[in-house]
Every structure is written in structure tokens, then in C-alpha cells.
Coordinates of C-alpha atoms in Angstrom, one line a residue:
M1 CA 40.0 -41.6 -8.8
T2 CA 40.6 -39.2 -5.9
T3 CA 40.7 -35.5 -7.1
A4 CA 41.2 -33.7 -3.8
K5 CA 41.3 -34.5 -0.1
G6 CA 38.3 -36.6 0.7
W7 CA 36.7 -36.0 -2.8
S8 CA 36.2 -38.8 -5.3
D9 CA 34.8 -39.3 -8.8
F10 CA 31.8 -41.5 -9.4
T11 CA 29.0 -42.1 -11.8
M12 CA 25.6 -41.8 -10.3
S13 CA 25.0 -45.5 -10.9
E14 CA 27.8 -46.2 -8.4
L15 CA 26.0 -44.3 -5.7
F16 CA 22.3 -45.4 -6.1
S17 CA 19.7 -46.9 -8.3
I18 CA 16.5 -45.4 -9.6
K19 CA 13.2 -47.1 -9.4
H20 CA 10.4 -46.3 -11.9
G21 CA 7.0 -45.3 -10.7
F22 CA 3.7 -47.0 -11.6
G23 CA 1.2 -46.3 -14.4
F24 CA -1.9 -45.7 -12.3
D25 CA -5.3 -46.4 -14.0
G26 CA -6.9 -43.1 -15.1
K27 CA -10.4 -44.2 -14.3
Y28 CA -9.6 -43.8 -10.6
F29 CA -8.3 -40.3 -10.9
A30 CA -10.3 -37.7 -8.9
S31 CA -10.2 -34.1 -7.8
E32 CA -10.1 -35.1 -4.1
G33 CA -9.2 -38.1 -2.1
D34 CA -6.6 -39.5 0.4
Y35 CA -3.7 -40.1 -2.0
I36 CA -2.0 -37.6 -4.2
L37 CA -0.6 -38.8 -7.5
L38 CA 2.6 -36.9 -7.9
T39 CA 3.6 -35.4 -11.3
P40 CA 6.5 -33.3 -12.6
G41 CA 4.3 -30.3 -11.6
N42 CA 5.0 -31.1 -8.0
F43 CA 8.7 -30.1 -8.5
K44 CA 10.0 -26.6 -8.4
D45 CA 12.3 -25.7 -11.3
E46 CA 15.2 -25.0 -8.9
G47 CA 14.5 -28.2 -6.9
G48 CA 12.2 -28.8 -4.1
F49 CA 8.7 -30.1 -3.5
K50 CA 5.5 -28.1 -4.1
L51 CA 1.8 -28.8 -3.8
K52 CA -0.2 -27.7 -6.8
T53 CA -3.4 -25.6 -6.6
K54 CA -5.3 -28.6 -8.1
E55 CA -3.8 -32.0 -7.3
K56 CA -4.6 -35.3 -9.0
F57 CA -5.9 -37.9 -6.5
F58 CA -6.1 -41.6 -6.9
T59 CA -9.0 -43.5 -5.4
G60 CA -8.3 -47.1 -6.6
D61 CA -6.4 -49.9 -5.0
F62 CA -2.6 -49.9 -5.4
D63 CA 0.6 -51.7 -4.3
E64 CA 1.9 -50.3 -1.1
Q65 CA 5.4 -50.1 -2.5
Y66 CA 4.3 -47.1 -4.5
L67 CA 3.2 -45.1 -1.4
L68 CA 6.3 -42.9 -0.8
P69 CA 7.8 -42.7 2.7
K70 CA 8.6 -39.3 4.2
G71 CA 12.1 -38.2 3.2
S72 CA 12.2 -40.1 0.0
L73 CA 14.1 -38.4 -2.8
I74 CA 12.4 -38.3 -6.2
V75 CA 13.6 -36.9 -9.6
A76 CA 11.6 -35.5 -12.5
M77 CA 12.2 -37.7 -15.5
T78 CA 10.0 -35.7 -17.9
E79 CA 10.4 -32.0 -18.7
Q80 CA 6.9 -30.8 -18.2
A81 CA 8.2 -27.3 -18.2
E82 CA 11.5 -25.7 -19.3
G83 CA 14.3 -26.4 -16.9
L84 CA 12.4 -29.0 -14.9
L85 CA 14.2 -32.2 -16.1
G86 CA 16.3 -33.7 -13.4
S87 CA 14.8 -31.5 -10.6
S88 CA 14.7 -33.3 -7.3
A89 CA 12.4 -33.2 -4.3
L90 CA 12.2 -34.7 -0.8
I91 CA 8.8 -36.1 0.1
P92 CA 7.4 -33.9 3.0
G93 CA 5.1 -36.4 4.6
A94 CA 4.2 -40.1 4.9
G95 CA 1.2 -42.1 3.8
K96 CA -0.1 -39.5 1.3
F97 CA 2.0 -39.4 -1.9
L98 CA 2.0 -41.9 -4.7
H99 CA 5.0 -42.7 -7.0
N100 CA 3.8 -42.0 -10.5
Q101 CA 5.5 -43.4 -13.7
R102 CA 7.1 -40.2 -14.8
L103 CA 9.1 -39.9 -11.6
G104 CA 12.3 -41.7 -10.5
L105 CA 12.7 -42.8 -6.9
I106 CA 16.3 -42.9 -5.5
A107 CA 16.8 -46.4 -4.1
E108 CA 19.5 -48.7 -2.8
E109 CA 21.8 -45.7 -2.2
R110 CA 25.4 -46.5 -1.0
R111 CA 25.3 -44.8 2.3
D112 CA 29.0 -45.2 2.7
R113 CA 29.4 -43.0 -0.4
I114 CA 26.4 -40.7 -0.5
D115 CA 24.1 -38.8 1.9
I116 CA 20.5 -38.4 0.7
G117 CA 20.3 -34.7 1.8
F118 CA 23.5 -33.9 -0.1
L119 CA 22.3 -35.8 -3.2
Y120 CA 19.1 -33.6 -3.2
Y121 CA 21.3 -30.5 -3.7
L122 CA 23.7 -32.3 -6.1
F123 CA 20.8 -32.9 -8.5
N124 CA 20.0 -29.2 -8.5
T125 CA 23.5 -28.1 -9.6
R126 CA 24.1 -26.8 -13.2
N127 CA 26.6 -29.6 -13.8
V128 CA 24.3 -32.4 -13.1
R129 CA 21.3 -30.8 -14.7
A130 CA 23.3 -30.1 -17.9
Q131 CA 24.4 -33.7 -18.1
I132 CA 20.9 -35.0 -17.6
R133 CA 19.5 -32.6 -20.2
G134 CA 22.3 -33.3 -22.7
A135 CA 21.5 -37.0 -22.6
A136 CA 17.7 -36.6 -22.8
T137 CA 15.6 -37.8 -25.7
G138 CA 12.6 -36.1 -27.3
T139 CA 12.0 -32.8 -29.0
K140 CA 8.8 -31.1 -27.8
V141 CA 8.9 -32.9 -24.4
R142 CA 12.3 -34.2 -23.2
H143 CA 12.7 -37.4 -21.2
T144 CA 15.5 -39.1 -19.3
S145 CA 15.8 -42.6 -17.9
P146 CA 17.5 -44.4 -14.9
T147 CA 20.3 -45.5 -17.2
R148 CA 21.0 -42.0 -18.5
I149 CA 20.9 -40.5 -15.0
G150 CA 23.2 -43.4 -13.8
A151 CA 25.8 -42.3 -16.4
V152 CA 26.1 -38.8 -15.0
K153 CA 29.6 -38.1 -13.6
V154 CA 30.1 -36.3 -10.3
T155 CA 32.9 -35.5 -7.9
I156 CA 31.9 -35.6 -4.2
P157 CA 33.5 -35.4 -0.8
N158 CA 33.3 -38.0 2.0
V159 CA 29.9 -38.5 3.7
P160 CA 30.6 -36.5 6.9
T161 CA 31.5 -33.5 4.7
Q162 CA 28.5 -34.1 2.5
R163 CA 26.3 -33.9 5.6
K164 CA 27.9 -30.6 6.6
I165 CA 27.2 -29.1 3.2
A166 CA 23.6 -30.4 3.2
S167 CA 23.1 -28.9 6.7
I168 CA 24.3 -25.5 5.6
L169 CA 22.1 -25.4 2.5
S170 CA 19.1 -26.9 4.3
A171 CA 19.4 -24.2 6.9
Y172 CA 18.5 -21.6 4.3
D173 CA 15.7 -23.8 2.9
D174 CA 14.3 -24.2 6.5
L175 CA 14.3 -20.4 7.0
I176 CA 12.6 -19.9 3.7
E177 CA 9.9 -22.5 4.6
N178 CA 9.4 -20.9 8.1
N179 CA 8.8 -17.5 6.4
T180 CA 6.5 -19.2 3.9
R181 CA 4.4 -20.6 6.7
R182 CA 4.3 -17.2 8.4
I183 CA 3.1 -15.7 5.1
A184 CA 0.3 -18.3 4.8
I185 CA -0.9 -17.4 8.4
L186 CA -0.8 -13.7 7.6
E187 CA -2.7 -14.3 4.4
E188 CA -5.4 -16.3 6.2
M189 CA -5.7 -13.6 8.9
A190 CA -6.3 -10.8 6.3
Q191 CA -8.7 -13.0 4.4
A192 CA -10.6 -13.9 7.6
I193 CA -11.1 -10.3 8.5
Y194 CA -12.2 -9.5 4.9
R195 CA -14.8 -12.3 4.9
E196 CA -16.1 -11.3 8.3
W197 CA -16.5 -7.6 7.5
F198 CA -17.3 -7.5 3.8
V199 CA -18.9 -10.8 3.0
N200 CA -20.7 -11.6 6.3
F201 CA -21.1 -7.9 7.0
H202 CA -20.0 -8.3 10.7
F203 CA -18.0 -5.1 10.6
P204 CA -17.6 -2.8 13.7
G205 CA -21.0 -1.3 14.5
H206 CA -22.9 -3.6 12.2
E207 CA -25.5 -4.2 14.9
T208 CA -27.0 -0.8 14.3
V209 CA -26.9 -1.0 10.5
K210 CA -29.7 -2.7 8.6
L211 CA -29.4 -4.6 5.4
V212 CA -31.2 -3.2 2.3
D213 CA -31.9 -4.5 -1.2
S214 CA -29.4 -3.5 -3.9
T215 CA -28.3 -4.6 -7.4
L216 CA -25.7 -6.7 -5.6
G217 CA -28.2 -8.3 -3.2
Q218 CA -28.7 -7.4 0.5
T219 CA -26.0 -4.8 1.5
P220 CA -25.5 -2.6 4.5
D221 CA -27.5 0.6 4.5
G222 CA -25.3 3.6 3.6
W223 CA -22.8 1.5 1.6
K224 CA -22.6 2.6 -2.0
I225 CA -22.2 0.7 -5.3
F226 CA -19.9 2.2 -7.9
P227 CA -18.7 1.1 -11.4
I228 CA -15.0 0.5 -11.0
D229 CA -14.3 3.3 -13.5
A230 CA -15.6 5.7 -10.8
L231 CA -13.1 4.3 -8.3
C232 CA -10.0 4.7 -10.4
S233 CA -8.3 7.7 -12.0
K234 CA -6.9 5.4 -14.6
I235 CA -7.8 1.9 -16.0
T236 CA -5.4 0.8 -18.7
D237 CA -3.1 -2.0 -19.6
G238 CA 0.5 -2.4 -20.7
A239 CA 2.2 -2.3 -24.0
H240 CA 0.5 -3.8 -27.0
R241 CA 3.8 -3.8 -28.8
S242 CA 6.5 -6.1 -27.6
P243 CA 10.0 -4.6 -28.0
K244 CA 12.9 -6.9 -28.9
S245 CA 14.5 -8.6 -25.9
V246 CA 18.2 -7.9 -25.0
D247 CA 20.6 -9.7 -22.7
V248 CA 21.2 -6.7 -20.4
G249 CA 18.5 -4.1 -20.0
L250 CA 15.5 -3.0 -18.0
P251 CA 12.6 -5.3 -17.0
M252 CA 9.4 -5.6 -19.0
A253 CA 7.0 -7.9 -17.2
S254 CA 3.9 -9.8 -18.3
M255 CA 1.3 -12.0 -16.8
K256 CA 3.8 -14.9 -16.6
D257 CA 5.9 -12.8 -14.2
M258 CA 3.0 -12.3 -11.7
E259 CA 2.9 -14.1 -8.4
T260 CA 0.3 -14.0 -5.6
W261 CA 1.5 -10.7 -4.1
R262 CA 3.9 -9.2 -6.6
L263 CA 5.8 -9.1 -9.9
N264 CA 8.8 -11.4 -10.1
L265 CA 11.3 -9.2 -11.9
S266 CA 13.9 -11.9 -12.0
T267 CA 11.9 -13.8 -14.6
A268 CA 11.0 -10.7 -16.7
R269 CA 12.4 -10.0 -20.1
R270 CA 14.9 -7.2 -20.6
I271 CA 14.6 -4.4 -23.1
T272 CA 16.7 -1.4 -24.1
Q273 CA 16.6 1.9 -22.2
D274 CA 15.1 3.6 -25.3
D275 CA 12.2 1.1 -25.5
F276 CA 11.7 1.3 -21.8
D277 CA 11.5 5.1 -21.9
E278 CA 9.0 4.9 -24.7
L279 CA 6.7 2.6 -22.7
V280 CA 7.0 4.8 -19.7
R281 CA 5.8 7.7 -21.8
I282 CA 2.7 5.8 -22.9
D283 CA 1.9 5.0 -19.2
C284 CA 2.9 1.3 -19.1
K285 CA 4.8 1.7 -15.9
P286 CA 2.9 0.8 -12.7
L287 CA 3.1 3.1 -9.6
K288 CA 3.0 2.3 -5.9
G289 CA -0.6 1.8 -4.9
D290 CA -1.8 0.6 -8.3
V291 CA -3.8 -2.6 -8.5
L292 CA -2.5 -5.1 -11.1
I293 CA -4.7 -7.7 -12.7
A294 CA -3.7 -10.7 -14.8
K295 CA -6.2 -10.2 -17.7
D296 CA -5.2 -12.4 -20.6
G297 CA -4.7 -16.1 -21.3
A298 CA -5.2 -19.2 -19.2
S299 CA -4.3 -17.5 -16.0
Y300 CA -6.6 -14.5 -16.4
L301 CA -7.8 -13.1 -13.0
K302 CA -5.5 -15.6 -11.2
Y303 CA -3.2 -12.8 -9.9
I304 CA -4.6 -9.5 -8.5
F305 CA -2.5 -7.4 -6.1
V306 CA -1.4 -4.0 -5.0
V307 CA 2.0 -2.6 -6.1
E308 CA 3.9 -2.2 -2.8
Q309 CA 6.7 0.1 -4.0
D310 CA 7.8 2.0 -7.1
E311 CA 10.0 -0.1 -9.3
E312 CA 11.7 0.3 -12.6
V313 CA 9.5 -2.0 -14.7
V314 CA 7.1 -1.6 -17.5
L315 CA 4.2 -4.0 -18.4
L316 CA 2.9 -5.8 -21.4
S317 CA -0.8 -5.8 -22.3
S318 CA -1.6 -9.0 -20.5
V319 CA -1.6 -7.0 -17.2
A320 CA -4.3 -4.4 -16.4
I321 CA -3.3 -1.4 -14.3
L322 CA -5.9 0.1 -12.0
R323 CA -5.0 3.4 -10.3
P324 CA -7.4 3.9 -7.3
N325 CA -8.6 7.5 -6.9
G326 CA -9.1 7.5 -3.1
R327 CA -12.7 6.3 -2.8
L328 CA -11.6 2.7 -2.1
D329 CA -8.6 1.5 -0.3
P330 CA -6.2 -0.2 -2.8
Y331 CA -5.7 -3.3 -0.5
L332 CA -9.5 -3.6 -0.1
M333 CA -10.0 -3.2 -3.9
A334 CA -7.6 -6.1 -4.5
M335 CA -9.3 -8.2 -1.8
I336 CA -12.7 -7.6 -3.3
L337 CA -11.5 -8.4 -6.8
N338 CA -9.8 -11.6 -5.5
D339 CA -12.9 -12.8 -3.8
P340 CA -14.3 -15.9 -5.6
P341 CA -17.9 -14.6 -5.9
T342 CA -16.5 -11.4 -7.4
K343 CA -14.4 -13.4 -9.9
G344 CA -17.5 -15.2 -10.8
R345 CA -19.2 -11.9 -11.8
L346 CA -16.0 -10.8 -13.5
A347 CA -16.2 -13.8 -15.8
N348 CA -19.0 -12.0 -17.6
Y349 CA -16.4 -9.4 -18.8
V350 CA -14.1 -12.1 -20.3
T351 CA -14.2 -13.0 -24.0
G352 CA -12.4 -15.5 -26.2
A353 CA -12.2 -19.3 -25.9
A354 CA -8.7 -20.1 -27.1
I355 CA -7.2 -17.1 -25.4
P356 CA -9.6 -15.7 -22.7
R357 CA -9.2 -11.9 -22.1
V358 CA -10.8 -9.3 -19.8
I359 CA -12.1 -6.5 -22.0
L360 CA -11.2 -3.2 -20.2
K361 CA -13.9 -1.0 -21.9
D362 CA -16.5 -3.4 -20.5
F363 CA -14.7 -4.0 -17.2
K364 CA -15.0 -0.3 -16.4
R365 CA -18.7 -0.8 -15.8
F366 CA -18.1 -3.6 -13.3
E367 CA -19.9 -2.7 -10.0
I368 CA -18.2 -2.8 -6.6
L369 CA -19.7 -2.3 -3.2
V370 CA -17.9 0.4 -1.3
P371 CA -18.1 0.7 2.5
P372 CA -17.9 4.1 4.2
S373 CA -14.5 5.6 4.7
D374 CA -14.4 5.0 8.5
I375 CA -15.0 1.3 8.0
Q376 CA -12.2 1.2 5.3
G377 CA -9.9 3.1 7.7
H378 CA -10.5 0.5 10.5
W379 CA -9.9 -2.3 8.1
H380 CA -6.7 -0.8 6.8
E381 CA -5.4 -0.4 10.3
R382 CA -6.1 -4.1 11.0
T383 CA -4.8 -5.6 7.8
A384 CA -2.2 -3.3 6.3
P385 CA 0.6 -4.2 8.8
A386 CA 0.0 -7.9 8.0
I387 CA 0.2 -7.3 4.3
Q388 CA 3.3 -5.2 4.6
L389 CA 4.9 -7.9 6.8
I390 CA 4.1 -10.4 4.0
H391 CA 6.1 -8.3 1.6
R392 CA 9.0 -8.0 4.0
L393 CA 9.0 -11.8 4.4
L394 CA 8.9 -12.3 0.7
K395 CA 12.0 -10.0 0.4
K396 CA 13.8 -11.9 3.1
N397 CA 13.1 -15.1 1.2
D398 CA 14.5 -13.6 -2.0
N399 CA 17.7 -12.7 -0.1
L400 CA 17.9 -16.2 1.5
R401 CA 17.5 -17.8 -1.9
T402 CA 20.1 -15.6 -3.5
T403 CA 22.6 -16.5 -0.7
R404 CA 21.8 -20.2 -0.9
D405 CA 22.1 -20.2 -4.7
L406 CA 25.5 -18.5 -4.5
L407 CA 26.7 -21.0 -1.9
L408 CA 25.4 -24.1 -3.6
P409 CA 27.9 -24.4 -6.5
K410 CA 30.8 -23.3 -4.3
L411 CA 30.0 -25.9 -1.6
I412 CA 29.1 -28.7 -3.9
S413 CA 32.3 -28.2 -6.0
G414 CA 34.6 -27.9 -2.9
Q415 CA 35.5 -24.3 -3.7
L416 CA 34.4 -23.5 -0.1
D417 CA 36.0 -26.1 2.2
V418 CA 33.7 -27.0 5.1
E419 CA 35.6 -30.1 6.3
D420 CA 37.1 -28.4 9.3
L421 CA 34.1 -26.3 10.2
D422 CA 32.4 -27.1 13.5
I423 CA 28.9 -27.5 12.1
D424 CA 26.5 -29.7 14.0
V425 CA 24.1 -31.4 11.6
G426 CA 21.6 -31.4 14.4
M427 CA 21.6 -27.6 14.9
T428 CA 18.6 -25.5 14.2
A429 CA 18.2 -23.8 10.8
E430 CA 19.0 -20.4 12.3
E431 CA 22.2 -21.7 14.0
N432 CA 23.4 -23.4 10.8
A433 CA 22.7 -20.3 8.7
E434 CA 24.7 -18.2 11.1
A435 CA 27.5 -20.7 11.2
A436 CA 27.6 -20.7 7.4
A437 CA 27.5 -16.9 7.1
G438 CA 30.2 -16.6 9.8

């Protein structure tokens, strides 16, 4: 049934079929190898492909039909995490990724009815996700099936219009990906300088400085070792009392809201103004220049970063707040604490098996090697601009995601008509984004 000019109603089964993955033999699983066995953990909640910190590799023989080609569209059929069921992702490269049994592969698509790029975004709309979740089975872990996905009802435009819509939305994703690559390069640059200066001790003028024995091994003469308590005016953590959440209020963040460089306030709980003010009074609000450390639970010490700007947020006790007193550059403090050998030493200040936790009263005695102020100054001049650019690029990505997410439902539903727009599906990401914005 046609519902609007060029738009028609279908069930998903009229557009494509879904192929099950394979149950690979666990005895061939490994921590490294040539072939990555994909899991629902390789999907972003909002849709999109991601590589995990620790991938599962398969080292045995397998049927070539389960080696996914570049550009294949896969769907998460098990809800490994809240909101993940029905998330879709496009395979980013060929000859590397294996089709596991918990994933559905889009196959035999009717190309006269559906464009694969458009379908990727269609899967990530609220309407489609709600239908998939509503028909799912299971209580603790929810599952869907090819038949249930096939029963999902959609209204879509003709294929040329689908391609225009996909081109507009992918322009934003391409810009986000470009910024993400730039962030990775900047991260590696800052890390490389840190390793060269403060691990290998090839800092400016190192030729004239001898290494001497210390409690931390051989260190440059004149560099001092301090307990971290002597480098901070305050070492504390967030609230040990968790106020009641409200629908509209001020953010209260915990370790789950920490990312590599910052707090993600969009995922934080909301609390009332009165509760927020009370937590500010007891010093649970981080300030610009503070170093935050994930200190409790399975992700302890995973996230350590400097607060880049003052924000209206308070913290729960799973996050430690370190307030440097000027003896050590905050960025350098975060780099030192993030260094794997340092984290190895920090493990001695963690207690608890079921719920690991950094004990702050013991952590205050943790020793750090502090270079002279002139070396710190040179390092800051070299690295601070890169770190600040990382934060600007993260902010740009936030804005791009917000714009894309506002456009997505309007484009997919036909609320924004693109049929007569002069959009070249072969244009660059920047050109398509500009065309969409204009």
C-alpha cells in the first residue's frame, strides 16, 4: 500500500532475508590471531561498528561463507547490553571478521526495494528497534530471530530517495569518523612524547643528566619522588550516598559515565537541585584541572583524565578526585597514572575480589617521580595544544551526533522531503553535510 509519493509499506521479510551465523568451536578461541570473531559487543548501542579493547580471535579452520565481506550489514540478535538488540553495523574491512551465531547477516536483499546504506539507518530508528524489542523472547537476556525481524513493518521511499537519505546521514558519520581518527593520532603523539621523555628519559638536555638509583629504579639526577598526597591539595571521592533520581534535574555522574578523556554527562543520572547543592557543599563537584580516576568496580583505573572545563556535575564515590597543588602538571599527572607500569604498581592499592576498589587512604602514599618544573613546562608546551584539540574534536563529534540524531527520524519518516534535493551520493562527506544543512 502506497502511503505517500514514492513511499510504500513493507514487512522486512519482503525486503531481505537474514542468515544465521556459525557456532565456532571454543577450543580455537584465542587472544590474538588473523580472524576476529564478532559478538554483540562489536555494536554501538545507537548503531555502528566498533572494535573492542580485547577481541576474541578464532584460529581454527572454518567455512569461507562465514568470512564477512566489507560492507556487509549485520544485526545484533542478542541483547548483551541494554538497548543493543536490533543494532546494526556495516563491516569495515574484508578478510578479517567472522560471522558468529548471535549475529544476523542481511542477505538476498531486494535491491529494487531497499538500499543497504538506508537499511543500516532504518534499523537504528526507534520504530524498528521498538518492534524488534517488543517481539523478543527471554527475560534476563533478550533474543530475536530472523522470523521476528522479518515481521517488522516499515514505510520506505523509493531507492533513489533512500540513497539520498543514506548519503546525508553517512556524511555526518564520515565526519565523526574523520575526527575520531584525528583524535587517535593526537593521542599517539602525546603518548609518544611522554614515553620518550618520562619512560626512556630522553628529555631535552638529558645528555648532561646522569641516572641515579632511587626507590623507583634508575631515575634522572635531580628528579624528586613524592607521595601523591604531597602533589595534591585534595584527594577525595564523590558522594557515598546516592540521592533519588529524577526525570529532569542536574547531572550526577559515576564511573559508568567516564570515557577516555571526559565525563559523558548525557548518560549521567539526574538529581534535584537540593540534592545537587548538598553534594556541592561536601565537595563532590570536580573543578577544572582536577584529575579524575575510576576507582571502584570492574573498570577501576580504566579511566584517568583531567577535567578540561568547569561543569555543573557532581560525582558518586566510584570516582576519585585529585586536585593538583602546582608541583606536577595535571596533564602529566594523568599521563603518569595512565602508564601501564604505573597501573601495575597501583594494583597494590586495590582491595576486594568481587568489587575491586582503590583505597584512598592508602593511595595517598603512592609514589610518583616528578621532573623539574622547566621540563614540565617544555612538555606542557608540546602536548597541551594536542590535548586541547582532542577536546575540541570530541565536542565537534557531539554536535555532529546531535544533528544526525535529530535528522534521522525526520528523514527516515519522510517528514523532511529530500526527493527533489540535488544531492550527489558520490560527494564527499563535507559536501553532503553542507548540502543537508543548507
